[in-house]
């Protein structure tokens, strides 16, 4: 590991599973201390226990829709580790690609409020709770964005709109918090995680992991240029380290790094141009 985050302190929302947990593990391996925040106490306890040095990890049970819980998590982090260098705004839910024509008006009414309040308001409230401490350390915010921040059909209208909104939020906060605090994003492609759906669509117990079927040898390759691109969240953590490390990315703010197997350079006739090579 690089030690790029030696002595740094990070708060990671949704750190109990998926990419948030993988980032927590990677940040500790890079020398940081972390607070993992989430709704599921047992999950968070497991993350802390499993780290090589549990004394460099703290857990905060909170919902990202609750400003008091977020402020308490920031205070506890600073009390325990003395500072806050990085906020990783990450907790989110998915809409299981539920398209407009498969949603009733009532479902849209309820699911929009639930999904946007976690995916978008949760990021903004986390930033509100953290910015004062980040100003003190000239720290940064790294947001988990998505291929759905740029392209269609990674979600339905609710998720795609929420992740486009997060891209706008990242850019606006990068302007507002400069020059003291940098704000960037990592736009992840499909990952095998425990990503859940909204309670209001009765999708809270469904996990995206189940959507990744076992690939057959004769199946068409995934429709992205890097067909063999990993879906293991651990392979998506490098850009988070880069963007959090002030010595490595000091002049970068307001940017999203896409980690999606090349969706933006997908071809019309064939996703990849070099299959014959
Ligand atoms: N899995 C993918 O394919 C994928 C692709 C692109 C982007 N993302 C994004 O990655 C982020 C993390 O999701 P993941 O895929 O690791 O799924 P995940 O479910 O494994 O992790 C999300 C974590 O957030 C927590 N959480 C959910 N709602 C919360 C709330 N209201 N308050 C506090 N914690 C809450 C969950 O308990 C969970 O621990 C999300 O923003 C998601 O949109 C995921």
PDB file of C-alpha atoms and ligand atoms in Angstrom:
ATOM      1  CA  UNK A   1       0.000   0.000   0.000  1.00  0.00           C
ATOM      2  CA  UNK A   2       1.096   3.608  -0.605  1.00  0.00           C
ATOM      3  CA  UNK A   3       0.670   5.226   2.826  1.00  0.00           C
ATOM      4  CA  UNK A   4      -0.895   8.162   0.945  1.00  0.00           C
ATOM      5  CA  UNK A   5      -3.386   8.672   3.813  1.00  0.00           C
ATOM      6  CA  UNK A   6      -0.947   8.360   6.730  1.00  0.00           C
ATOM      7  CA  UNK A   7      -2.386  10.197   9.744  1.00  0.00           C
ATOM      8  CA  UNK A   8      -5.607  11.200   7.961  1.00  0.00           C
ATOM      9  CA  UNK A   9      -9.086  10.706   9.405  1.00  0.00           C
ATOM     10  CA  UNK A  10     -12.138   9.873   7.279  1.00  0.00           C
ATOM     11  CA  UNK A  11     -15.865   9.579   7.886  1.00  0.00           C
ATOM     12  CA  UNK A  12     -17.572   7.167   5.482  1.00  0.00           C
ATOM     13  CA  UNK A  13     -21.374   7.064   5.239  1.00  0.00           C
ATOM     14  CA  UNK A  14     -22.752   3.664   4.306  1.00  0.00           C
ATOM     15  CA  UNK A  15     -19.456   2.170   5.502  1.00  0.00           C
ATOM     16  CA  UNK A  16     -21.023  -1.068   6.722  1.00  0.00           C
ATOM     17  CA  UNK A  17     -21.086  -2.867   3.379  1.00  0.00           C
ATOM     18  CA  UNK A  18     -20.301  -2.701  -0.324  1.00  0.00           C
ATOM     19  CA  UNK A  19     -18.041   0.015  -1.689  1.00  0.00           C
ATOM     20  CA  UNK A  20     -18.219   1.979   1.602  1.00  0.00           C
ATOM     21  CA  UNK A  21     -16.775  -0.955   3.529  1.00  0.00           C
ATOM     22  CA  UNK A  22     -14.137  -1.584   0.849  1.00  0.00           C
ATOM     23  CA  UNK A  23     -13.109   2.091   1.017  1.00  0.00           C
ATOM     24  CA  UNK A  24     -12.907   1.896   4.836  1.00  0.00           C
ATOM     25  CA  UNK A  25     -10.626  -1.150   4.615  1.00  0.00           C
ATOM     26  CA  UNK A  26      -8.463   0.484   1.952  1.00  0.00           C
ATOM     27  CA  UNK A  27      -8.200   3.808   3.813  1.00  0.00           C
ATOM     28  CA  UNK A  28      -7.023   2.003   6.970  1.00  0.00           C
ATOM     29  CA  UNK A  29      -4.495   0.056   4.868  1.00  0.00           C
ATOM     30  CA  UNK A  30      -3.275   3.421   3.495  1.00  0.00           C
ATOM     31  CA  UNK A  31      -2.660   4.745   7.030  1.00  0.00           C
ATOM     32  CA  UNK A  32      -5.943   6.510   7.863  1.00  0.00           C
ATOM     33  CA  UNK A  33      -8.318   6.179  10.808  1.00  0.00           C
ATOM     34  CA  UNK A  34     -11.985   5.866   9.853  1.00  0.00           C
ATOM     35  CA  UNK A  35     -15.468   6.280  11.220  1.00  0.00           C
ATOM     36  CA  UNK A  36     -17.970   4.041   9.475  1.00  0.00           C
ATOM     37  CA  UNK A  37     -21.532   5.345   9.624  1.00  0.00           C
ATOM     38  CA  UNK A  38     -24.663   3.389   8.832  1.00  0.00           C
ATOM     39  CA  UNK A  39     -28.047   2.154   9.974  1.00  0.00           C
ATOM     40  CA  UNK A  40     -27.096  -1.424  10.839  1.00  0.00           C
ATOM     41  CA  UNK A  41     -25.181  -1.634  14.134  1.00  0.00           C
ATOM     42  CA  UNK A  42     -24.166  -5.290  13.778  1.00  0.00           C
ATOM     43  CA  UNK A  43     -22.820  -4.693  10.267  1.00  0.00           C
ATOM     44  CA  UNK A  44     -20.707  -1.756  11.476  1.00  0.00           C
ATOM     45  CA  UNK A  45     -19.408  -3.737  14.455  1.00  0.00           C
ATOM     46  CA  UNK A  46     -18.315  -6.447  12.038  1.00  0.00           C
ATOM     47  CA  UNK A  47     -16.398  -3.925   9.893  1.00  0.00           C
ATOM     48  CA  UNK A  48     -14.557  -2.537  12.926  1.00  0.00           C
ATOM     49  CA  UNK A  49     -13.758  -6.031  14.279  1.00  0.00           C
ATOM     50  CA  UNK A  50     -12.452  -7.240  10.922  1.00  0.00           C
ATOM     51  CA  UNK A  51      -9.931  -4.432  10.411  1.00  0.00           C
ATOM     52  CA  UNK A  52      -6.281  -5.296  11.089  1.00  0.00           C
ATOM     53  CA  UNK A  53      -6.099  -2.468  13.642  1.00  0.00           C
ATOM     54  CA  UNK A  54      -9.582  -1.915  15.173  1.00  0.00           C
ATOM     55  CA  UNK A  55      -8.207   0.953  17.282  1.00  0.00           C
ATOM     56  CA  UNK A  56      -8.121   3.009  14.071  1.00  0.00           C
ATOM     57  CA  UNK A  57     -11.847   2.546  13.482  1.00  0.00           C
ATOM     58  CA  UNK A  58     -14.959   4.005  15.058  1.00  0.00           C
ATOM     59  CA  UNK A  59     -18.604   3.226  14.311  1.00  0.00           C
ATOM     60  CA  UNK A  60     -21.533   5.636  14.279  1.00  0.00           C
ATOM     61  CA  UNK A  61     -25.073   4.321  14.053  1.00  0.00           C
ATOM     62  CA  UNK A  62     -27.080   6.965  12.227  1.00  0.00           C
ATOM     63  CA  UNK A  63     -29.417   7.541   9.316  1.00  0.00           C
ATOM     64  CA  UNK A  64     -28.086   9.999   6.729  1.00  0.00           C
ATOM     65  CA  UNK A  65     -31.478  11.705   6.746  1.00  0.00           C
ATOM     66  CA  UNK A  66     -30.956  12.691  10.393  1.00  0.00           C
ATOM     67  CA  UNK A  67     -28.856  15.877  10.828  1.00  0.00           C
ATOM     68  CA  UNK A  68     -28.385  15.297  14.581  1.00  0.00           C
ATOM     69  CA  UNK A  69     -26.963  11.806  13.971  1.00  0.00           C
ATOM     70  CA  UNK A  70     -24.555  13.164  11.348  1.00  0.00           C
ATOM     71  CA  UNK A  71     -23.365  15.983  13.615  1.00  0.00           C
ATOM     72  CA  UNK A  72     -22.858  13.489  16.454  1.00  0.00           C
ATOM     73  CA  UNK A  73     -20.777  11.274  14.141  1.00  0.00           C
ATOM     74  CA  UNK A  74     -18.551  14.202  13.164  1.00  0.00           C
ATOM     75  CA  UNK A  75     -18.100  15.230  16.835  1.00  0.00           C
ATOM     76  CA  UNK A  76     -17.305  11.670  17.928  1.00  0.00           C
ATOM     77  CA  UNK A  77     -14.775  11.334  15.104  1.00  0.00           C
ATOM     78  CA  UNK A  78     -12.972  14.523  16.107  1.00  0.00           C
ATOM     79  CA  UNK A  79     -13.074  13.587  19.829  1.00  0.00           C
ATOM     80  CA  UNK A  80     -11.660  10.161  19.127  1.00  0.00           C
ATOM     81  CA  UNK A  81      -9.108  10.893  16.385  1.00  0.00           C
ATOM     82  CA  UNK A  82      -8.503  14.659  16.751  1.00  0.00           C
ATOM     83  CA  UNK A  83      -9.480  15.823  13.248  1.00  0.00           C
ATOM     84  CA  UNK A  84     -11.467  15.115  10.093  1.00  0.00           C
ATOM     85  CA  UNK A  85      -9.713  15.141   6.707  1.00  0.00           C
ATOM     86  CA  UNK A  86     -12.143  13.368   4.397  1.00  0.00           C
ATOM     87  CA  UNK A  87     -15.875  12.828   4.162  1.00  0.00           C
ATOM     88  CA  UNK A  88     -16.848   9.974   1.872  1.00  0.00           C
ATOM     89  CA  UNK A  89     -20.542  10.593   1.095  1.00  0.00           C
ATOM     90  CA  UNK A  90     -21.668   7.190  -0.057  1.00  0.00           C
ATOM     91  CA  UNK A  91     -24.815   5.749   1.590  1.00  0.00           C
ATOM     92  CA  UNK A  92     -27.464   5.149  -1.027  1.00  0.00           C
ATOM     93  CA  UNK A  93     -30.233   2.938  -2.382  1.00  0.00           C
ATOM     94  CA  UNK A  94     -31.209   1.832  -5.905  1.00  0.00           C
ATOM     95  CA  UNK A  95     -34.563   1.686  -7.720  1.00  0.00           C
ATOM     96  CA  UNK A  96     -33.993  -1.672  -9.434  1.00  0.00           C
ATOM     97  CA  UNK A  97     -34.439   0.040 -12.811  1.00  0.00           C
ATOM     98  CA  UNK A  98     -38.170   0.458 -12.207  1.00  0.00           C
ATOM     99  CA  UNK A  99     -39.227   2.382 -15.316  1.00  0.00           C
ATOM    100  CA  UNK A 100     -41.842   5.145 -15.464  1.00  0.00           C
ATOM    101  CA  UNK A 101     -44.407   2.900 -17.136  1.00  0.00           C
ATOM    102  CA  UNK A 102     -44.119   0.404 -14.270  1.00  0.00           C
ATOM    103  CA  UNK A 103     -44.669   2.987 -11.534  1.00  0.00           C
ATOM    104  CA  UNK A 104     -47.991   4.319 -10.284  1.00  0.00           C
ATOM    105  CA  UNK A 105     -48.322   7.966  -9.318  1.00  0.00           C
ATOM    106  CA  UNK A 106     -48.555   6.929  -5.676  1.00  0.00           C
ATOM    107  CA  UNK A 107     -45.365   4.869  -5.917  1.00  0.00           C
ATOM    108  CA  UNK A 108     -43.518   7.765  -7.554  1.00  0.00           C
ATOM    109  CA  UNK A 109     -44.750  10.118  -4.853  1.00  0.00           C
ATOM    110  CA  UNK A 110     -43.447   7.933  -2.025  1.00  0.00           C
ATOM    111  CA  UNK A 111     -40.334   6.441  -3.648  1.00  0.00           C
ATOM    112  CA  UNK A 112     -39.084   9.793  -4.987  1.00  0.00           C
ATOM    113  CA  UNK A 113     -39.145  11.229  -1.471  1.00  0.00           C
ATOM    114  CA  UNK A 114     -37.461   8.185   0.066  1.00  0.00           C
ATOM    115  CA  UNK A 115     -34.777   7.744  -2.596  1.00  0.00           C
ATOM    116  CA  UNK A 116     -33.926  11.427  -2.982  1.00  0.00           C
ATOM    117  CA  UNK A 117     -33.847  11.965   0.773  1.00  0.00           C
ATOM    118  CA  UNK A 118     -31.208   9.227   1.144  1.00  0.00           C
ATOM    119  CA  UNK A 119     -29.244   9.616  -2.110  1.00  0.00           C
ATOM    120  CA  UNK A 120     -29.252  13.396  -2.478  1.00  0.00           C
ATOM    121  CA  UNK A 121     -30.344  15.059   0.783  1.00  0.00           C
ATOM    122  CA  UNK A 122     -28.189  12.528   2.681  1.00  0.00           C
ATOM    123  CA  UNK A 123     -25.081  13.700   0.784  1.00  0.00           C
ATOM    124  CA  UNK A 124     -25.931  17.365   1.366  1.00  0.00           C
ATOM    125  CA  UNK A 125     -26.664  16.874   5.070  1.00  0.00           C
ATOM    126  CA  UNK A 126     -23.404  14.908   5.485  1.00  0.00           C
ATOM    127  CA  UNK A 127     -21.504  17.779   3.857  1.00  0.00           C
ATOM    128  CA  UNK A 128     -23.313  20.265   6.127  1.00  0.00           C
ATOM    129  CA  UNK A 129     -22.259  18.307   9.212  1.00  0.00           C
ATOM    130  CA  UNK A 130     -18.629  17.969   8.094  1.00  0.00           C
ATOM    131  CA  UNK A 131     -17.587  21.176   6.318  1.00  0.00           C
ATOM    132  CA  UNK A 132     -16.482  23.128   9.412  1.00  0.00           C
ATOM    133  CA  UNK A 133     -13.997  20.407  10.395  1.00  0.00           C
ATOM    134  CA  UNK A 134     -12.881  19.965   6.770  1.00  0.00           C
ATOM    135  CA  UNK A 135     -12.100  23.694   6.525  1.00  0.00           C
ATOM    136  CA  UNK A 136      -9.805  23.342   9.574  1.00  0.00           C
ATOM    137  CA  UNK A 137      -7.770  20.567   7.930  1.00  0.00           C
ATOM    138  CA  UNK A 138      -8.059  21.791   4.324  1.00  0.00           C
ATOM    139  CA  UNK A 139      -9.650  18.424   3.717  1.00  0.00           C
ATOM    140  CA  UNK A 140     -11.963  17.088   1.052  1.00  0.00           C
ATOM    141  CA  UNK A 141     -15.228  15.383   0.227  1.00  0.00           C
ATOM    142  CA  UNK A 142     -15.341  12.355  -2.065  1.00  0.00           C
ATOM    143  CA  UNK A 143     -18.835  11.395  -3.233  1.00  0.00           C
ATOM    144  CA  UNK A 144     -19.785   8.015  -4.614  1.00  0.00           C
ATOM    145  CA  UNK A 145     -21.369   8.857  -7.950  1.00  0.00           C
ATOM    146  CA  UNK A 146     -22.434   6.354 -10.588  1.00  0.00           C
ATOM    147  CA  UNK A 147     -22.550   5.603 -14.292  1.00  0.00           C
ATOM    148  CA  UNK A 148     -26.122   6.817 -13.668  1.00  0.00           C
ATOM    149  CA  UNK A 149     -24.681  10.295 -13.015  1.00  0.00           C
ATOM    150  CA  UNK A 150     -23.966  10.439 -16.788  1.00  0.00           C
ATOM    151  CA  UNK A 151     -25.875   7.736 -18.679  1.00  0.00           C
ATOM    152  CA  UNK A 152     -29.358   6.197 -18.812  1.00  0.00           C
ATOM    153  CA  UNK A 153     -30.635   2.732 -17.935  1.00  0.00           C
ATOM    154  CA  UNK A 154     -28.336   2.063 -14.960  1.00  0.00           C
ATOM    155  CA  UNK A 155     -31.471   2.819 -12.978  1.00  0.00           C
ATOM    156  CA  UNK A 156     -35.010   3.963 -13.611  1.00  0.00           C
ATOM    157  CA  UNK A 157     -35.980   7.652 -13.563  1.00  0.00           C
ATOM    158  CA  UNK A 158     -35.753   7.916  -9.769  1.00  0.00           C
ATOM    159  CA  UNK A 159     -32.210   6.580  -9.392  1.00  0.00           C
ATOM    160  CA  UNK A 160     -30.835   8.163 -12.571  1.00  0.00           C
ATOM    161  CA  UNK A 161     -32.215  11.569 -11.579  1.00  0.00           C
ATOM    162  CA  UNK A 162     -30.822  11.199  -8.052  1.00  0.00           C
ATOM    163  CA  UNK A 163     -27.320  10.376  -9.286  1.00  0.00           C
ATOM    164  CA  UNK A 164     -27.397  13.214 -11.840  1.00  0.00           C
ATOM    165  CA  UNK A 165     -28.397  15.435  -8.913  1.00  0.00           C
ATOM    166  CA  UNK A 166     -25.380  14.197  -6.918  1.00  0.00           C
ATOM    167  CA  UNK A 167     -23.101  15.203  -9.816  1.00  0.00           C
ATOM    168  CA  UNK A 168     -24.548  18.718  -9.657  1.00  0.00           C
ATOM    169  CA  UNK A 169     -24.198  18.745  -5.884  1.00  0.00           C
ATOM    170  CA  UNK A 170     -20.551  17.732  -6.153  1.00  0.00           C
ATOM    171  CA  UNK A 171     -19.835  20.544  -8.612  1.00  0.00           C
ATOM    172  CA  UNK A 172     -21.742  23.191  -6.664  1.00  0.00           C
ATOM    173  CA  UNK A 173     -20.042  22.292  -3.369  1.00  0.00           C
ATOM    174  CA  UNK A 174     -16.638  22.222  -5.100  1.00  0.00           C
ATOM    175  CA  UNK A 175     -17.246  25.863  -5.995  1.00  0.00           C
ATOM    176  CA  UNK A 176     -18.731  26.898  -2.648  1.00  0.00           C
ATOM    177  CA  UNK A 177     -16.102  25.236  -0.433  1.00  0.00           C
ATOM    178  CA  UNK A 178     -13.049  26.249  -2.490  1.00  0.00           C
ATOM    179  CA  UNK A 179     -10.293  27.100  -1.832  1.00  0.00           C
ATOM    180  CA  UNK A 180     -10.160  25.302   1.528  1.00  0.00           C
ATOM    181  CA  UNK A 181     -12.083  22.097   0.822  1.00  0.00           C
ATOM    182  CA  UNK A 182     -11.899  20.061  -2.380  1.00  0.00           C
ATOM    183  CA  UNK A 183     -14.992  18.136  -3.549  1.00  0.00           C
ATOM    184  CA  UNK A 184     -14.788  15.295  -6.086  1.00  0.00           C
ATOM    185  CA  UNK A 185     -16.605  12.116  -7.038  1.00  0.00           C
ATOM    186  CA  UNK A 186     -15.987   8.524  -8.067  1.00  0.00           C
ATOM    187  CA  UNK A 187     -18.541   7.404 -10.659  1.00  0.00           C
ATOM    188  CA  UNK A 188     -18.749   3.671 -10.120  1.00  0.00           C
ATOM    189  CA  UNK A 189     -20.088   1.137 -12.608  1.00  0.00           C
ATOM    190  CA  UNK A 190     -21.829  -2.085 -11.603  1.00  0.00           C
ATOM    191  CA  UNK A 191     -20.451  -3.674  -8.417  1.00  0.00           C
ATOM    192  CA  UNK A 192     -21.439  -6.780  -6.495  1.00  0.00           C
ATOM    193  CA  UNK A 193     -22.612  -5.176  -3.254  1.00  0.00           C
ATOM    194  CA  UNK A 194     -25.599  -5.349  -0.949  1.00  0.00           C
ATOM    195  CA  UNK A 195     -27.328  -2.352  -2.589  1.00  0.00           C
ATOM    196  CA  UNK A 196     -30.998  -2.301  -1.574  1.00  0.00           C
ATOM    197  CA  UNK A 197     -34.181  -0.689  -2.879  1.00  0.00           C
ATOM    198  CA  UNK A 198     -36.740   1.685  -1.355  1.00  0.00           C
ATOM    199  CA  UNK A 199     -39.080   0.481   1.394  1.00  0.00           C
ATOM    200  CA  UNK A 200     -41.839   2.395  -0.365  1.00  0.00           C
ATOM    201  CA  UNK A 201     -41.540  -0.001  -3.341  1.00  0.00           C
ATOM    202  CA  UNK A 202     -41.158  -3.008  -0.985  1.00  0.00           C
ATOM    203  CA  UNK A 203     -37.622  -3.473  -2.371  1.00  0.00           C
ATOM    204  CA  UNK A 204     -35.718  -3.006   0.898  1.00  0.00           C
ATOM    205  CA  UNK A 205     -34.857  -6.705   1.238  1.00  0.00           C
ATOM    206  CA  UNK A 206     -33.664  -7.210  -2.315  1.00  0.00           C
ATOM    207  CA  UNK A 207     -29.892  -7.001  -2.843  1.00  0.00           C
ATOM    208  CA  UNK A 208     -28.205  -6.054  -6.144  1.00  0.00           C
ATOM    209  CA  UNK A 209     -25.834  -8.983  -5.553  1.00  0.00           C
ATOM    210  CA  UNK A 210     -28.646 -11.291  -6.706  1.00  0.00           C
ATOM    211  CA  UNK A 211     -28.855  -9.409 -10.042  1.00  0.00           C
ATOM    212  CA  UNK A 212     -25.341 -10.521 -10.984  1.00  0.00           C
ATOM    213  CA  UNK A 213     -26.126 -13.975 -12.395  1.00  0.00           C
ATOM    214  CA  UNK A 214     -23.386 -16.553 -12.850  1.00  0.00           C
ATOM    215  CA  UNK A 215     -21.847 -15.966 -16.281  1.00  0.00           C
ATOM    216  CA  UNK A 216     -22.016 -18.863 -18.728  1.00  0.00           C
ATOM    217  CA  UNK A 217     -18.927 -19.421 -20.908  1.00  0.00           C
ATOM    218  CA  UNK A 218     -20.988 -18.985 -24.113  1.00  0.00           C
ATOM    219  CA  UNK A 219     -22.813 -15.846 -22.917  1.00  0.00           C
ATOM    220  CA  UNK A 220     -22.286 -12.529 -24.761  1.00  0.00           C
ATOM    221  CA  UNK A 221     -19.571 -10.435 -23.095  1.00  0.00           C
ATOM    222  CA  UNK A 222     -20.754  -7.551 -20.898  1.00  0.00           C
ATOM    223  CA  UNK A 223     -21.702  -4.584 -23.160  1.00  0.00           C
ATOM    224  CA  UNK A 224     -18.796  -2.397 -22.034  1.00  0.00           C
ATOM    225  CA  UNK A 225     -15.399  -1.965 -23.713  1.00  0.00           C
ATOM    226  CA  UNK A 226     -13.507  -3.594 -20.844  1.00  0.00           C
ATOM    227  CA  UNK A 227     -15.568  -6.792 -20.925  1.00  0.00           C
ATOM    228  CA  UNK A 228     -13.533  -8.339 -18.145  1.00  0.00           C
ATOM    229  CA  UNK A 229     -13.779  -5.282 -15.886  1.00  0.00           C
ATOM    230  CA  UNK A 230     -14.080  -6.277 -12.221  1.00  0.00           C
ATOM    231  CA  UNK A 231     -17.320  -5.971 -10.282  1.00  0.00           C
ATOM    232  CA  UNK A 232     -15.573  -6.478  -6.915  1.00  0.00           C
ATOM    233  CA  UNK A 233     -15.933  -3.219  -4.951  1.00  0.00           C
ATOM    234  CA  UNK A 234     -12.350  -3.583  -3.675  1.00  0.00           C
ATOM    235  CA  UNK A 235     -11.154  -2.908  -7.242  1.00  0.00           C
ATOM    236  CA  UNK A 236     -12.946   0.475  -7.241  1.00  0.00           C
ATOM    237  CA  UNK A 237     -11.194   1.965  -4.190  1.00  0.00           C
ATOM    238  CA  UNK A 238      -8.029   3.390  -5.822  1.00  0.00           C
ATOM    239  CA  UNK A 239      -9.638   6.649  -7.062  1.00  0.00           C
ATOM    240  CA  UNK A 240     -11.051   7.311  -3.563  1.00  0.00           C
ATOM    241  CA  UNK A 241      -7.509   7.115  -2.150  1.00  0.00           C
ATOM    242  CA  UNK A 242      -6.170   9.357  -4.914  1.00  0.00           C
ATOM    243  CA  UNK A 243      -8.857  12.014  -4.449  1.00  0.00           C
ATOM    244  CA  UNK A 244      -8.589  11.957  -0.634  1.00  0.00           C
ATOM    245  CA  UNK A 245      -4.772  12.232  -0.670  1.00  0.00           C
ATOM    246  CA  UNK A 246      -4.027  15.968  -0.692  1.00  0.00           C
ATOM    247  CA  UNK A 247      -0.399  15.413  -1.738  1.00  0.00           C
ATOM    248  CA  UNK A 248      -1.514  13.440  -4.787  1.00  0.00           C
ATOM    249  CA  UNK A 249      -4.573  15.383  -5.951  1.00  0.00           C
ATOM    250  CA  UNK A 250      -4.179  18.830  -4.360  1.00  0.00           C
ATOM    251  CA  UNK A 251      -5.146  20.755  -7.529  1.00  0.00           C
ATOM    252  CA  UNK A 252      -8.166  18.537  -8.360  1.00  0.00           C
ATOM    253  CA  UNK A 253     -11.652  19.691  -7.425  1.00  0.00           C
ATOM    254  CA  UNK A 254     -15.096  19.448  -9.010  1.00  0.00           C
ATOM    255  CA  UNK A 255     -14.164  16.293 -10.944  1.00  0.00           C
ATOM    256  CA  UNK A 256     -15.668  12.835 -11.281  1.00  0.00           C
ATOM    257  CA  UNK A 257     -13.463   9.856 -12.063  1.00  0.00           C
ATOM    258  CA  UNK A 258     -15.433   7.178 -13.904  1.00  0.00           C
ATOM    259  CA  UNK A 259     -14.638   3.596 -12.933  1.00  0.00           C
ATOM    260  CA  UNK A 260     -17.057   1.772 -15.202  1.00  0.00           C
ATOM    261  CA  UNK A 261     -15.177  -0.313 -17.753  1.00  0.00           C
ATOM    262  CA  UNK A 262     -15.336   2.474 -20.350  1.00  0.00           C
ATOM    263  CA  UNK A 263     -19.079   3.106 -20.837  1.00  0.00           C
ATOM    264  CA  UNK A 264     -18.277   6.535 -22.298  1.00  0.00           C
ATOM    265  CA  UNK A 265     -16.256   5.005 -25.170  1.00  0.00           C
ATOM    266  CA  UNK A 266     -18.687   2.193 -26.007  1.00  0.00           C
ATOM    267  CA  UNK A 267     -19.111   1.588 -29.755  1.00  0.00           C
ATOM    268  CA  UNK A 268     -22.416   1.496 -31.688  1.00  0.00           C
ATOM    269  CA  UNK A 269     -21.968  -1.777 -33.593  1.00  0.00           C
ATOM    270  CA  UNK A 270     -19.831  -3.474 -30.966  1.00  0.00           C
ATOM    271  CA  UNK A 271     -19.104  -2.272 -27.445  1.00  0.00           C
ATOM    272  CA  UNK A 272     -15.363  -2.944 -27.829  1.00  0.00           C
ATOM    273  CA  UNK A 273     -13.366  -2.305 -31.015  1.00  0.00           C
ATOM    274  CA  UNK A 274     -10.508  -4.648 -30.211  1.00  0.00           C
ATOM    275  CA  UNK A 275     -12.214  -8.003 -29.638  1.00  0.00           C
ATOM    276  CA  UNK A 276     -10.132  -9.522 -32.472  1.00  0.00           C
ATOM    277  CA  UNK A 277      -6.787  -8.499 -30.963  1.00  0.00           C
TER     278      UNK A 277
HETATM  279  N1  LIG B   1     -23.534  -1.467  -6.514  1.00  0.00           N
HETATM  280  C1  LIG B   1     -23.472  -0.811  -7.665  1.00  0.00           C
HETATM  281  O1  LIG B   1     -23.548  -1.403  -8.754  1.00  0.00           O
HETATM  282  C2  LIG B   1     -23.288   0.699  -7.650  1.00  0.00           C
HETATM  283  C3  LIG B   1     -22.924   1.333  -8.855  1.00  0.00           C
HETATM  284  C4  LIG B   1     -22.723   2.715  -8.858  1.00  0.00           C
HETATM  285  C5  LIG B   1     -22.903   3.441  -7.681  1.00  0.00           C
HETATM  286  N2  LIG B   1     -23.277   2.794  -6.529  1.00  0.00           N
HETATM  287  C6  LIG B   1     -23.457   3.606  -5.323  1.00  0.00           C
HETATM  288  O2  LIG B   1     -22.599   3.140  -4.307  1.00  0.00           O
HETATM  289  C7  LIG B   1     -23.088   3.631  -3.057  1.00  0.00           C
HETATM  290  C8  LIG B   1     -22.958   2.525  -2.016  1.00  0.00           C
HETATM  291  O3  LIG B   1     -23.803   1.457  -2.366  1.00  0.00           O
HETATM  292  P1  LIG B   1     -23.321  -0.069  -2.445  1.00  0.00           P
HETATM  293  O4  LIG B   1     -23.508  -0.517  -3.841  1.00  0.00           O
HETATM  294  O5  LIG B   1     -22.021  -0.234  -1.787  1.00  0.00           O
HETATM  295  O6  LIG B   1     -24.513  -0.767  -1.614  1.00  0.00           O
HETATM  296  P2  LIG B   1     -24.565  -1.299  -0.106  1.00  0.00           P
HETATM  297  O7  LIG B   1     -26.013  -1.455   0.218  1.00  0.00           O
HETATM  298  O8  LIG B   1     -23.678  -2.478   0.050  1.00  0.00           O
HETATM  299  O9  LIG B   1     -23.974  -0.096   0.741  1.00  0.00           O
HETATM  300  C9  LIG B   1     -24.766   1.022   1.083  1.00  0.00           C
HETATM  301  C10 LIG B   1     -24.713   1.213   2.578  1.00  0.00           C
HETATM  302  O10 LIG B   1     -25.475   2.378   2.906  1.00  0.00           O
HETATM  303  C11 LIG B   1     -26.306   2.079   4.030  1.00  0.00           C
HETATM  304  N3  LIG B   1     -27.480   2.938   4.018  1.00  0.00           N
HETATM  305  C12 LIG B   1     -28.524   2.890   3.154  1.00  0.00           C
HETATM  306  N4  LIG B   1     -29.412   3.829   3.479  1.00  0.00           N
HETATM  307  C13 LIG B   1     -28.921   4.474   4.557  1.00  0.00           C
HETATM  308  C14 LIG B   1     -29.382   5.543   5.349  1.00  0.00           C
HETATM  309  N5  LIG B   1     -30.586   6.120   5.130  1.00  0.00           N
HETATM  310  N6  LIG B   1     -28.610   5.982   6.383  1.00  0.00           N
HETATM  311  C15 LIG B   1     -27.416   5.390   6.644  1.00  0.00           C
HETATM  312  N7  LIG B   1     -26.927   4.368   5.931  1.00  0.00           N
HETATM  313  C16 LIG B   1     -27.679   3.913   4.898  1.00  0.00           C
HETATM  314  C17 LIG B   1     -26.655   0.610   3.861  1.00  0.00           C
HETATM  315  O11 LIG B   1     -27.068   0.028   5.094  1.00  0.00           O
HETATM  316  C18 LIG B   1     -25.342   0.042   3.331  1.00  0.00           C
HETATM  317  O12 LIG B   1     -24.488  -0.329   4.398  1.00  0.00           O
HETATM  318  C19 LIG B   1     -24.502   4.125  -3.298  1.00  0.00           C
HETATM  319  O13 LIG B   1     -24.507   5.535  -3.323  1.00  0.00           O
HETATM  320  C20 LIG B   1     -24.827   3.571  -4.680  1.00  0.00           C
HETATM  321  O14 LIG B   1     -25.768   4.355  -5.351  1.00  0.00           O
HETATM  322  C21 LIG B   1     -23.461   1.448  -6.483  1.00  0.00           C
END
